[in-house]
Coordinates of C-alpha atoms and ligand atoms in Angstrom, one line a residue:
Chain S
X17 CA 122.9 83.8 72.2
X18 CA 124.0 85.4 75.4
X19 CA 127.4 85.9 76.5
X20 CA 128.9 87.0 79.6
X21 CA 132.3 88.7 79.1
X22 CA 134.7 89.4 82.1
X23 CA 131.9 90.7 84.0
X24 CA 133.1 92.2 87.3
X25 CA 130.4 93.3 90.2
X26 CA 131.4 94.3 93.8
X27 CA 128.7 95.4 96.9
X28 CA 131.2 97.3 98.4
X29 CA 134.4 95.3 99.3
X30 CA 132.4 92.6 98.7
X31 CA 133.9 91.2 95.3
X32 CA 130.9 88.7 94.0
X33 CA 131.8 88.5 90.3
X34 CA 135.4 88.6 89.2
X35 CA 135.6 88.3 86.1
X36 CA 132.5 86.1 84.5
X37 CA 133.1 84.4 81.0
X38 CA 129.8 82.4 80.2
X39 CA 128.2 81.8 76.8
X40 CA 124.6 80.4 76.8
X41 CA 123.4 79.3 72.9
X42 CA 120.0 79.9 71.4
X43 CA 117.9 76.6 72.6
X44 CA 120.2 75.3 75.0
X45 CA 119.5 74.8 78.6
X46 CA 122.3 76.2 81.0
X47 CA 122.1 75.0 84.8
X48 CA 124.2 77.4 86.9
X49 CA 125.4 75.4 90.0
X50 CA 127.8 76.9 93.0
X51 CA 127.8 76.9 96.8
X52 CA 125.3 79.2 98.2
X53 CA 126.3 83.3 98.0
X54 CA 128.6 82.5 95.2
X55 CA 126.7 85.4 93.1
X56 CA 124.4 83.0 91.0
X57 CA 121.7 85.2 91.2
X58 CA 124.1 88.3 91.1
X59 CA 125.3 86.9 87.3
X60 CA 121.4 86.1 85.9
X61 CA 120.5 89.9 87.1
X62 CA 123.0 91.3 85.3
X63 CA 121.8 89.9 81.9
X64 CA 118.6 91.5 82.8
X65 CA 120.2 94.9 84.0
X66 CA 118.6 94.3 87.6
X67 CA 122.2 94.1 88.8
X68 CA 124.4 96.7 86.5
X69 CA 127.8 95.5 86.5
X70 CA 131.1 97.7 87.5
X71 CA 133.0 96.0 84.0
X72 CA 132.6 93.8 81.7
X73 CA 129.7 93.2 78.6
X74 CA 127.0 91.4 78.4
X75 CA 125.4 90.9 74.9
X76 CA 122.3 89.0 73.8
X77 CA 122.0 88.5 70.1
X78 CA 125.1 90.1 69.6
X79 CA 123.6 93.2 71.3
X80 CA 125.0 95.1 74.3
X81 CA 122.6 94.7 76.8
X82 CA 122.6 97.9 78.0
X83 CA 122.1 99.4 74.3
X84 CA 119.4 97.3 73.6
X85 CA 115.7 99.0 73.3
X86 CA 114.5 98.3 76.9
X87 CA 111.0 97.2 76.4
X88 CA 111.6 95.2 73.5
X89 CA 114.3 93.7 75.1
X90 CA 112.5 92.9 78.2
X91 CA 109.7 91.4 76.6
X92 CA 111.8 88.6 75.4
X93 CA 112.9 87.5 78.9
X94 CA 110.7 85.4 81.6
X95 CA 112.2 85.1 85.7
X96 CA 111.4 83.0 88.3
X97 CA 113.2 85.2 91.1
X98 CA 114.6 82.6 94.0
X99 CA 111.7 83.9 96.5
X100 CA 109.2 83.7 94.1
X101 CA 108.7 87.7 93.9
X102 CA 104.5 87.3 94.1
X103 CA 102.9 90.5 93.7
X104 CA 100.6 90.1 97.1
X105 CA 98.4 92.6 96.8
X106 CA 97.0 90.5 92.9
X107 CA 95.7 87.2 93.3
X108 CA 97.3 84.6 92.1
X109 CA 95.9 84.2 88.7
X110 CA 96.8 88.1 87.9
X111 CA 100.5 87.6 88.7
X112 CA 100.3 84.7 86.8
X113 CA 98.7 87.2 83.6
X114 CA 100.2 90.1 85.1
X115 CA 102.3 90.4 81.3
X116 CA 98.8 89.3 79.7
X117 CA 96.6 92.3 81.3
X118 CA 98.7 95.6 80.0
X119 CA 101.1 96.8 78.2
X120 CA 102.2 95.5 74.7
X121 CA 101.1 91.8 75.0
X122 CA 97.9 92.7 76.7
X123 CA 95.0 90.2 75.9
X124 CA 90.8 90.4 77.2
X125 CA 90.3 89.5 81.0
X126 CA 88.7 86.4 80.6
X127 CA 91.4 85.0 77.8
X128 CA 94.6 86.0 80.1
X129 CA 92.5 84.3 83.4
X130 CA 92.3 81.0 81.0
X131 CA 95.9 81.4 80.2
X132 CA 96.6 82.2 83.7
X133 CA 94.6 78.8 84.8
X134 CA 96.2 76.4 81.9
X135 CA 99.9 77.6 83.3
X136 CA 99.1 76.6 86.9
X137 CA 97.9 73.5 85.9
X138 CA 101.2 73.0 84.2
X139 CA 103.1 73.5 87.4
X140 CA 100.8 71.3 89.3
X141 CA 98.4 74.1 90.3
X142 CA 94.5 73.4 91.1
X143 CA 93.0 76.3 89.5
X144 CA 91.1 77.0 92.9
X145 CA 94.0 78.7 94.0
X146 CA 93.7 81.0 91.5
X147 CA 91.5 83.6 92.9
X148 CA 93.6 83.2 96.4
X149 CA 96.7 85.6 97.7
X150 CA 99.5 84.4 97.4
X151 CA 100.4 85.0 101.2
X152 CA 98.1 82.3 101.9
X153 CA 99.9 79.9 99.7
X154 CA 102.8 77.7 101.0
X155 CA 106.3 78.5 99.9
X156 CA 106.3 75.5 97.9
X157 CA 103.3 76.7 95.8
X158 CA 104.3 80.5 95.5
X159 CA 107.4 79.2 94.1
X160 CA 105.5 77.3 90.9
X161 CA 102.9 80.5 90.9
X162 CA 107.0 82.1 90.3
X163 CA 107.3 79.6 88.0
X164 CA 103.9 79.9 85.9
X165 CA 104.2 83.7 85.9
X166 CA 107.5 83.3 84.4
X167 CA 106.3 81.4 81.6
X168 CA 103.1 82.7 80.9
X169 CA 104.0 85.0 78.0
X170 CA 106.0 82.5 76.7
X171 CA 108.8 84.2 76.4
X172 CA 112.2 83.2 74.4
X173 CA 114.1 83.4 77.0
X174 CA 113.6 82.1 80.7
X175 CA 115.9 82.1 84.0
X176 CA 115.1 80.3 86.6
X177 CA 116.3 80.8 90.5
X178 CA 116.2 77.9 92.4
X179 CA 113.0 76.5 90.5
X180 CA 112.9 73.3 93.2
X181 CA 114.1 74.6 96.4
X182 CA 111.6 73.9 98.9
X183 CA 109.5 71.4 96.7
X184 CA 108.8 67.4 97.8
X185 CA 110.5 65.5 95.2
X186 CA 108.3 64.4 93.6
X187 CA 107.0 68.3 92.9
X188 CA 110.4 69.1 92.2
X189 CA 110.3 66.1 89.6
X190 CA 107.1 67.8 87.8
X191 CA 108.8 71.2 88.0
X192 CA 112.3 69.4 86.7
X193 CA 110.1 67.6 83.6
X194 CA 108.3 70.6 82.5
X195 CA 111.6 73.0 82.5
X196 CA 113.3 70.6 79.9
X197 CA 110.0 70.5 78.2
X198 CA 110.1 74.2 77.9
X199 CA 113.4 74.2 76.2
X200 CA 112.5 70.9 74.0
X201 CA 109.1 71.7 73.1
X202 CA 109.1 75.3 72.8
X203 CA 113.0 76.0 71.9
X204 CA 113.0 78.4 74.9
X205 CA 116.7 79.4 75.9
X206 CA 116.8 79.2 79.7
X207 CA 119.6 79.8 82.5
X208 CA 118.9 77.8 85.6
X209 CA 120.3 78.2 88.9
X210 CA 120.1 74.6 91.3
X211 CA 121.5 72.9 94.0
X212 CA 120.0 69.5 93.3
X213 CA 121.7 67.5 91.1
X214 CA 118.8 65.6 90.1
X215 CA 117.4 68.9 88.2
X216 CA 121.0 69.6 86.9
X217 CA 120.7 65.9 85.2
X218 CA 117.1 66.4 83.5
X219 CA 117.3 70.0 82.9
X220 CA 121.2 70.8 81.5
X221 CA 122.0 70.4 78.1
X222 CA 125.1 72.6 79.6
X223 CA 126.2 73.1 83.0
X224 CA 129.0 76.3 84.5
X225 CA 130.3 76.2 88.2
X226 CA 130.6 79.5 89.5
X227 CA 132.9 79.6 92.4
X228 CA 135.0 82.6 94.1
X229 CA 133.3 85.0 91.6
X230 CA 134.7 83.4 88.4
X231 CA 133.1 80.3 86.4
X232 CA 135.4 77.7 87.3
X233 CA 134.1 74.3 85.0
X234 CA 131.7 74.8 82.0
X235 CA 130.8 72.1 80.0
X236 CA 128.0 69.4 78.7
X237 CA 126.1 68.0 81.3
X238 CA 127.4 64.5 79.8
X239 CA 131.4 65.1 80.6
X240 CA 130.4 66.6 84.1
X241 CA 130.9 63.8 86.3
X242 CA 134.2 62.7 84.2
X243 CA 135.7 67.0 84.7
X244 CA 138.1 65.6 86.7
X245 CA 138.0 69.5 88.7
X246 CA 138.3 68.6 92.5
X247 CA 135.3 71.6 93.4
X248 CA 133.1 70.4 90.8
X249 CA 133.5 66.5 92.2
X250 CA 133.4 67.8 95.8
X251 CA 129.9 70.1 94.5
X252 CA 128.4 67.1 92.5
X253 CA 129.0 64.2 95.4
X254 CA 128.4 67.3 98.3
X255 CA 131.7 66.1 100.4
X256 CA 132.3 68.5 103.3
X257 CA 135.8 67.6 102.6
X258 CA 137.4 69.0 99.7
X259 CA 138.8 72.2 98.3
X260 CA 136.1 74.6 98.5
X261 CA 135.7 75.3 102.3
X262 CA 132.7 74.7 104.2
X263 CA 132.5 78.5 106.3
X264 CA 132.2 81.1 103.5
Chain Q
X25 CA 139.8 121.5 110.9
X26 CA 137.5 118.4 112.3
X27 CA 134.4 120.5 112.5
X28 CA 134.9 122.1 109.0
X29 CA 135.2 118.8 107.4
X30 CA 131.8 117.7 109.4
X31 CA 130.0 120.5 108.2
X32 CA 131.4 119.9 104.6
X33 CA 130.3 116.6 104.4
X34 CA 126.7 117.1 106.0
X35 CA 126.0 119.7 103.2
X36 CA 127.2 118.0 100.6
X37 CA 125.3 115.3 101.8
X38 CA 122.2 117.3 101.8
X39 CA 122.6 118.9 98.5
X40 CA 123.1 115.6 97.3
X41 CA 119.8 114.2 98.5
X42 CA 118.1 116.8 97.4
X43 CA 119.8 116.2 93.8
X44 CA 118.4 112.7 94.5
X45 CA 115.0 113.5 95.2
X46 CA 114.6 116.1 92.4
X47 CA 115.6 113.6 89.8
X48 CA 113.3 111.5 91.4
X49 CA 110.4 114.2 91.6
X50 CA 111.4 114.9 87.7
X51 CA 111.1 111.1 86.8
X52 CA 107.5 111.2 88.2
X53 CA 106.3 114.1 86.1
X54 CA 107.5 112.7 82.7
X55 CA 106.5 109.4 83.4
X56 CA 103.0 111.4 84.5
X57 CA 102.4 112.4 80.7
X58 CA 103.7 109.3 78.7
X59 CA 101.8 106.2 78.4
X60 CA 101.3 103.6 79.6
X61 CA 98.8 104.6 81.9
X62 CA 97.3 102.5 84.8
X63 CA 94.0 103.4 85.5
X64 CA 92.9 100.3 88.1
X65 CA 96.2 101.6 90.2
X66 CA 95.2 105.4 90.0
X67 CA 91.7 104.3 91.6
X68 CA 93.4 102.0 93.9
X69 CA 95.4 105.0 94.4
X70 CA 92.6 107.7 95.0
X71 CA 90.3 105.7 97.3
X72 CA 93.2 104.4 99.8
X73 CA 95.0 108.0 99.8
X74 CA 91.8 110.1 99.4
X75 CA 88.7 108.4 100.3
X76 CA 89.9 106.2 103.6
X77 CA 91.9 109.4 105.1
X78 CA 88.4 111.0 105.6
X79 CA 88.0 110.1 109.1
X80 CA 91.2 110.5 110.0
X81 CA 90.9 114.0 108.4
X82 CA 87.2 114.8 109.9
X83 CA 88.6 114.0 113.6
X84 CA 91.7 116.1 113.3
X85 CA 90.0 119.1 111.6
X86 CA 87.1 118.5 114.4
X87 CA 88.8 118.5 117.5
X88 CA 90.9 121.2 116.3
X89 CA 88.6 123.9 115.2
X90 CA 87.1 123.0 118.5
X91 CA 90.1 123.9 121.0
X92 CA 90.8 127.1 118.3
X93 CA 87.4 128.5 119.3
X94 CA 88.0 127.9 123.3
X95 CA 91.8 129.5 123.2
X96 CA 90.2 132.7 120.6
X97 CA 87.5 133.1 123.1
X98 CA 90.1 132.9 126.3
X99 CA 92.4 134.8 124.5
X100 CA 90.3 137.6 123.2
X101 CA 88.4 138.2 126.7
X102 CA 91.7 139.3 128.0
X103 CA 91.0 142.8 125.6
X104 CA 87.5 142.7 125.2
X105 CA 87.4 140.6 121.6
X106 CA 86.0 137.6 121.8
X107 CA 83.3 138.2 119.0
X108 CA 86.2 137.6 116.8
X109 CA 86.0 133.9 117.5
X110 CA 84.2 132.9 113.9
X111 CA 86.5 135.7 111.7
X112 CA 90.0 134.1 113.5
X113 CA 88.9 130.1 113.9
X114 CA 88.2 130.6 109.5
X115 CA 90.8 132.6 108.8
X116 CA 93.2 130.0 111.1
X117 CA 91.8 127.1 109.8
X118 CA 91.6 128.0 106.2
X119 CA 95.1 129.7 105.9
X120 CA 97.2 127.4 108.2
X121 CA 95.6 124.7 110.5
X122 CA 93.8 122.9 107.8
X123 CA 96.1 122.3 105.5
X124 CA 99.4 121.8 107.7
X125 CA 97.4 119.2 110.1
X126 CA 95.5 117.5 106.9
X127 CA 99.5 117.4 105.7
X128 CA 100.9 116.1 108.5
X129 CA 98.1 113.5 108.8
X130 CA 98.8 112.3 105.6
X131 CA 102.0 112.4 106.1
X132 CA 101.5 109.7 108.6
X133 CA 99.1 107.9 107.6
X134 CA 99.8 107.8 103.9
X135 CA 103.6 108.1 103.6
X136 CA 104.5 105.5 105.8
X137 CA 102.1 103.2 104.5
X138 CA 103.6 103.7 100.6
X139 CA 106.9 103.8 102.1
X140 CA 106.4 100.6 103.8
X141 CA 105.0 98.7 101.1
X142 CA 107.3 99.7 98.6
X143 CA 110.2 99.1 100.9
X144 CA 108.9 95.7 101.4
X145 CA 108.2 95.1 97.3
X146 CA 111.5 96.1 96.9
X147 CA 113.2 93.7 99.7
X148 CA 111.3 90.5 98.6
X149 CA 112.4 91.7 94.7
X150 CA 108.5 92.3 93.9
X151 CA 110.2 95.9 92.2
X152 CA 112.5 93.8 90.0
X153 CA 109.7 91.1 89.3
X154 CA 108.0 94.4 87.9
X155 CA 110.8 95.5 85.9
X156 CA 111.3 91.7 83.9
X157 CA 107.4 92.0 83.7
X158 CA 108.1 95.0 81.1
X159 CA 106.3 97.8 83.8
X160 CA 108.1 100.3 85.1
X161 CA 108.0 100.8 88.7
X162 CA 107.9 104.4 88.4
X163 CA 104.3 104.5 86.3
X164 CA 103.1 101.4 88.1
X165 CA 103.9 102.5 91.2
X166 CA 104.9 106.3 91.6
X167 CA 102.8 107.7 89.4
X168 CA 99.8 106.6 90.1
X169 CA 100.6 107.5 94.0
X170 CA 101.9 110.7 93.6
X171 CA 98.9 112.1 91.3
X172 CA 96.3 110.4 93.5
X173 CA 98.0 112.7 96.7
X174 CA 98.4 115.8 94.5
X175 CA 94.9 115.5 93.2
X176 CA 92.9 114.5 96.9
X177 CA 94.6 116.2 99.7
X178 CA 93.3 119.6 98.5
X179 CA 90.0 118.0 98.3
X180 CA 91.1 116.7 102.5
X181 CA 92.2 119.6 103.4
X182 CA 88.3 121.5 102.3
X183 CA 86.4 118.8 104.0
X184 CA 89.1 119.5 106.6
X185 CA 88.2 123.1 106.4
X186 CA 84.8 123.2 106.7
X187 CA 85.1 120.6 109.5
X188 CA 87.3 122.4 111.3
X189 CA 84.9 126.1 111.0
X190 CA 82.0 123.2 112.3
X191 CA 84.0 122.3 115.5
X192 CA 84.9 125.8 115.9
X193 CA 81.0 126.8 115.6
X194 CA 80.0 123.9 117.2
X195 CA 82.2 125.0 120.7
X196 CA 80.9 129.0 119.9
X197 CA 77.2 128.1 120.0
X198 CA 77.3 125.5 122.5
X199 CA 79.7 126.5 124.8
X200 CA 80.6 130.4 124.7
X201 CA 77.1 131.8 123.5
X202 CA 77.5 132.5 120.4
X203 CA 74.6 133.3 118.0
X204 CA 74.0 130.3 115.6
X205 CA 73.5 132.2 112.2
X206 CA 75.6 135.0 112.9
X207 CA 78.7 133.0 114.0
X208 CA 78.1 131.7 110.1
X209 CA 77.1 135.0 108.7
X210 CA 80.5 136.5 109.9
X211 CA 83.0 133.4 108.9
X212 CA 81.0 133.8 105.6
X213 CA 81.6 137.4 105.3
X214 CA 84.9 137.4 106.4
X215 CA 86.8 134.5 104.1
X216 CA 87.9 135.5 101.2
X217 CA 88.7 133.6 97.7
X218 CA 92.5 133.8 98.1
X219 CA 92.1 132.1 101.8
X220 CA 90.6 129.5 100.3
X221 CA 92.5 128.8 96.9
X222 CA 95.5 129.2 99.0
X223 CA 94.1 126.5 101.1
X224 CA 93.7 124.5 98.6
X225 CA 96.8 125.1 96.7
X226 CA 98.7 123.7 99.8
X227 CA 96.8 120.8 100.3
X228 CA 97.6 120.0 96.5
X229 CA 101.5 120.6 97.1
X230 CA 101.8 119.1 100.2
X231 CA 100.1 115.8 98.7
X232 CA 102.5 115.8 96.3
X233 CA 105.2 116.4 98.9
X234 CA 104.0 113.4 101.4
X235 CA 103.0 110.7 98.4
X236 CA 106.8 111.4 96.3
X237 CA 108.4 111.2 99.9
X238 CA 106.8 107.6 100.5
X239 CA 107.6 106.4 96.8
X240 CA 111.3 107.4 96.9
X241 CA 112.1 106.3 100.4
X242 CA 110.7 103.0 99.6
X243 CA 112.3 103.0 96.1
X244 CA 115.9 103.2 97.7
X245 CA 114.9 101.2 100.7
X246 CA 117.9 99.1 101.7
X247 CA 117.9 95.2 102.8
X248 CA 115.8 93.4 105.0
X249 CA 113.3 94.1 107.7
X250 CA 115.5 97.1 108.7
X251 CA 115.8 98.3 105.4
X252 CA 111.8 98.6 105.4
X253 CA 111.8 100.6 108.9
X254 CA 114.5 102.8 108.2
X255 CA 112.5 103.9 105.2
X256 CA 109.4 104.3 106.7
X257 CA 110.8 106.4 109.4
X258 CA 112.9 108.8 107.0
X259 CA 110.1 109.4 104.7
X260 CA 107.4 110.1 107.8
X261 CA 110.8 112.6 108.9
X262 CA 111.3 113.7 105.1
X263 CA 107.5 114.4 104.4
X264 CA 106.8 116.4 107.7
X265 CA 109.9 118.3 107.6
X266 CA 109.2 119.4 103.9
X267 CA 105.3 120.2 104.6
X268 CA 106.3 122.3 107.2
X269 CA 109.1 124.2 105.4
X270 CA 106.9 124.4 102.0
X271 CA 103.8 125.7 104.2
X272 CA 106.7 128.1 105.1
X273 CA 107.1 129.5 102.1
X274 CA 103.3 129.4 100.7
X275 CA 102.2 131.2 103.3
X276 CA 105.3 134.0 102.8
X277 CA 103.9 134.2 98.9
X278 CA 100.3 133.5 99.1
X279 CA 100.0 136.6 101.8
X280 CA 103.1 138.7 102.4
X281 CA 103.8 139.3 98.5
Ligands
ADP23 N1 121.7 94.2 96.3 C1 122.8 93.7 97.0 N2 123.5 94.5 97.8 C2 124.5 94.0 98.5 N3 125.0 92.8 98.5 C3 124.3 91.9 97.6 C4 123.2 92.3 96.9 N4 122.8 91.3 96.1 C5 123.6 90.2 96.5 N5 124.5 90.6 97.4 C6 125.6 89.8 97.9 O1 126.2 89.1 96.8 C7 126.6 87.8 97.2 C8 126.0 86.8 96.2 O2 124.6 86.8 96.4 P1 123.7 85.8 95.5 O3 123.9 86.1 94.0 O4 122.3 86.0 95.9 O5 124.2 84.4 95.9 P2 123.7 83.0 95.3 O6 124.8 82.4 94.6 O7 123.4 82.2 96.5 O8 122.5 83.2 94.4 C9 126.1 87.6 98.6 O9 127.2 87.8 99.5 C10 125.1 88.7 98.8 O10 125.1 89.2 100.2
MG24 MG1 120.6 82.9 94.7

């Protein structure tokens, strides 16, 4: 369903992605793992067009992305962004509905604020923080108000940036259970960026390793610990020794 | 050799910049006309730009007209003329004081804010959230901006006006002896429509120039805290710079034409 194909981006002579070869298929869950500044976030923008590559194509459907009708194309997609990316100036519960209150998939007030509510409670919200900003929410929270915006519209397609970073486990857990319920449930396709191996277990149907701007292991998350690739071993067991260096 | 290449460089620079902004400018206007259209953000818009820069505006204007009536009145004793203290304080409000300082104020007060705000959406990747959330920054966020300036700083720079002829009649009476209702007689007599369209005319362009200047330096804002202060310094610089210079040029075709 969406495929990366030698997809090169540089930030001046700094070469993130050289050369990215990924293919993500309709209903699957993808978890993206690789050291921090490896470009994770880099490769999931350009599918968006948030990040426009210098070469390479990425298609969706079989589409060019960049040839694709941008609304329609847009409306498809949810994203949890890594720092949450609250609106702060809405409350809560309207960044949550933000998709819900205009444009094409607008809906009444009061419908989108009960949608709004129902999606918080889904990422362990109270829905007494709806009506709050989110500046006066922990990190923690903003990240699953992120996380329920991203989701709201249900949309076909979902990334998500570091959905448990900054979560107690047992949060994280909740957040973990209800990303691979997404995908079961609702046959979402979703692309999910982690560190923690325990979310790379529940979530991944499929799991990629980026490293020094190129995927260096893709596979099922089931032959992952059995790759027999010294970085993904070194990534999986987090050894300081090993062949990807610890200064980057 | 050196210094050729220096100069090369700084006008290309600027020509490109000012490529940059028109596209920018250009980008505003069409997305101006087509729907979607925001109307909680163009209220948003009008009261924070508009309504909350009336004191701001009402002390400038003030204080202003004031020291205009003193320096007329000093000025004009030196060959007999102070009774032209209401005729110069309108026609010096009206013409230039009113709507350059009402510009600039905005400028500071207004630019830098929008500047700094959408500097900092952009940083923390609120501008990208907006783009996944199928809005496009430019109506969500320029547009409604840039009309709410275009359409309320003329409407500043009257109440700045008429605020600014008040300080200047409230020094004349008070102070220098003026008589009440012929100090209002004359600045009534002596104003005339194309003072004050022209007035307004500026307030409406330099509203556009201050609110577009705080939009596209936030829009290319560059990374982290510094990113957000350079942009909010270079569109304060930007906006003032460009009032000035398009006062400039008003003034050359509203009264030397
Ligand atoms: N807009 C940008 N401008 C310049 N450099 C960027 C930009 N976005 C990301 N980078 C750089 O790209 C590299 C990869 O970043 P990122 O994708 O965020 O890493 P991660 O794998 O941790 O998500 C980093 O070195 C970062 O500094
Ligand atoms: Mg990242």
């Amino acid at each position: 369903m969406i495929t990366l194909d030698n997809v090169h981006k540089s930030f001046g002579s700094n070469h993130v992605l050289r050369g990215v070869n990924l293919h993500v298929a309709k209903g699957t869950s993808m978890v993206i793992i690789g050291g921090s500044g490896t470009g994770k976030s880099v490769a999931i923008k350009t599918v968006l067009g948030l990040v426009i590559p210098d070469s390479g194509t990425i298609t969706v459907d079989g589409t060019d992305v960049t040839k694709a009708d941008r609304d329609a194309f847009l409306a498809r997609f949810g994203m949890l962004f890594q720092g949450g990316a609250l609106f702060d100036s809405l409350p809560v519960w309207q960044n949550v509905a933000f998709r819900l209150l205009r444009g094409s998939l607008a809906k009444p007030r009061d419908e989108a604020r009960e949608i709004a509510i129902e999606k918080l409670r889904r990422v362990g919200l109270t829905p007494d923080v709806a009506d709050r900003l989110p500046a006066e929410l922990s990190g923690g929270m903003q990240k699953r108000v992120g996380l329920a915006r991203a989701i709201a519209a249900e949309p076909e397609i979902i990334f998500f940036d570091e959905p448990t970073t900054g979560l107690d486990p047992i949060m994280a857990g909740v957040i973990n259970d209800l990303i691979r319920e997404i995908v079961t449930e609702m046959g979402a396709t979703t692309m999910t960026i982690t560190h923690d191996m325990t979310s790379v277990r529940t979530i991944a149907d499929n799991v990629a390793m980026l490293h020094a701007g190129k995927i260096r292991w893709t596979g099922p998350v089931s032959d992952m610990d059995a790759a027999g690739d010294p970085y993904v071993d070194q990534f999986i067991h987090g050894r300081a020794e090993g062949p990807i260096e610890a200064v980057r | 050799m050196r210094q050729l290449a220096i100069i090369g460089r700084t006008v290309l620079g600027l020509l490109a910049a000012i490529g940059r902004v028109s596209l920018f400018a250009w980008g505003a206007l069409t997305h101006l006309i087509r729907p979607p259209f925001y109307p909680r953000e163009i209220g948003i818009a009008l009261l924070h730009i508009g309504w909350l820069s009336l004191p701001v505006v009402g002390l400038t204007a003030i204080f202003t007209g004031g020291a205009l009536a003193l320096q007329i009145y000093a000025g004009g004793a030196r060959f007999n003329a102070e009774a032209v203290v209401p005729q110069i304080v309108a026609i010096g409000m009206v013409r230039e004081l009113g709507p350059v300082l009402v510009g600039l104020m905005i400028a500071a007060r207004v630019t830098s804010s929008i500047a700094a705000e959408i500097a900092t959406m952009k940083v923390t990747e609120q501008i990208d959230a907006l783009v996944t959330l199928s809005t496009h920054p430019m109506k969500y966020l320029t547009v409604p901006r840039v009309l709410a300036g275009t359409l309320t700083v003329p409407f500043l720079v009257g109440v700045g006006d008429i605020i600014g002829i008040f300080g200047g009649y409230a020094v004349a009476t008070g102070t220098l002896g003026f008589n009440a209702a012929a100090y209002i007689q004359n600045t009534v007599d002596f104003l005339e429509f194309t003072d004050i369209s022209s007035s307004l005319a500026k307030g409406a362009v330099f509203g556009f120039i201050a609110t577009l200047m705080g939009c596209y330096f936030g829009m290319n804002s560059g990374r982290g805290a510094q990113g957000v202060g350079r942009a909010t310094k270079g569109s304060v610089e930007a906006a003032a710079v460009l009032i000035l210079a398009a006062n400039f040029v008003l003034t050359g075709v509203f009264f030397s034409l």
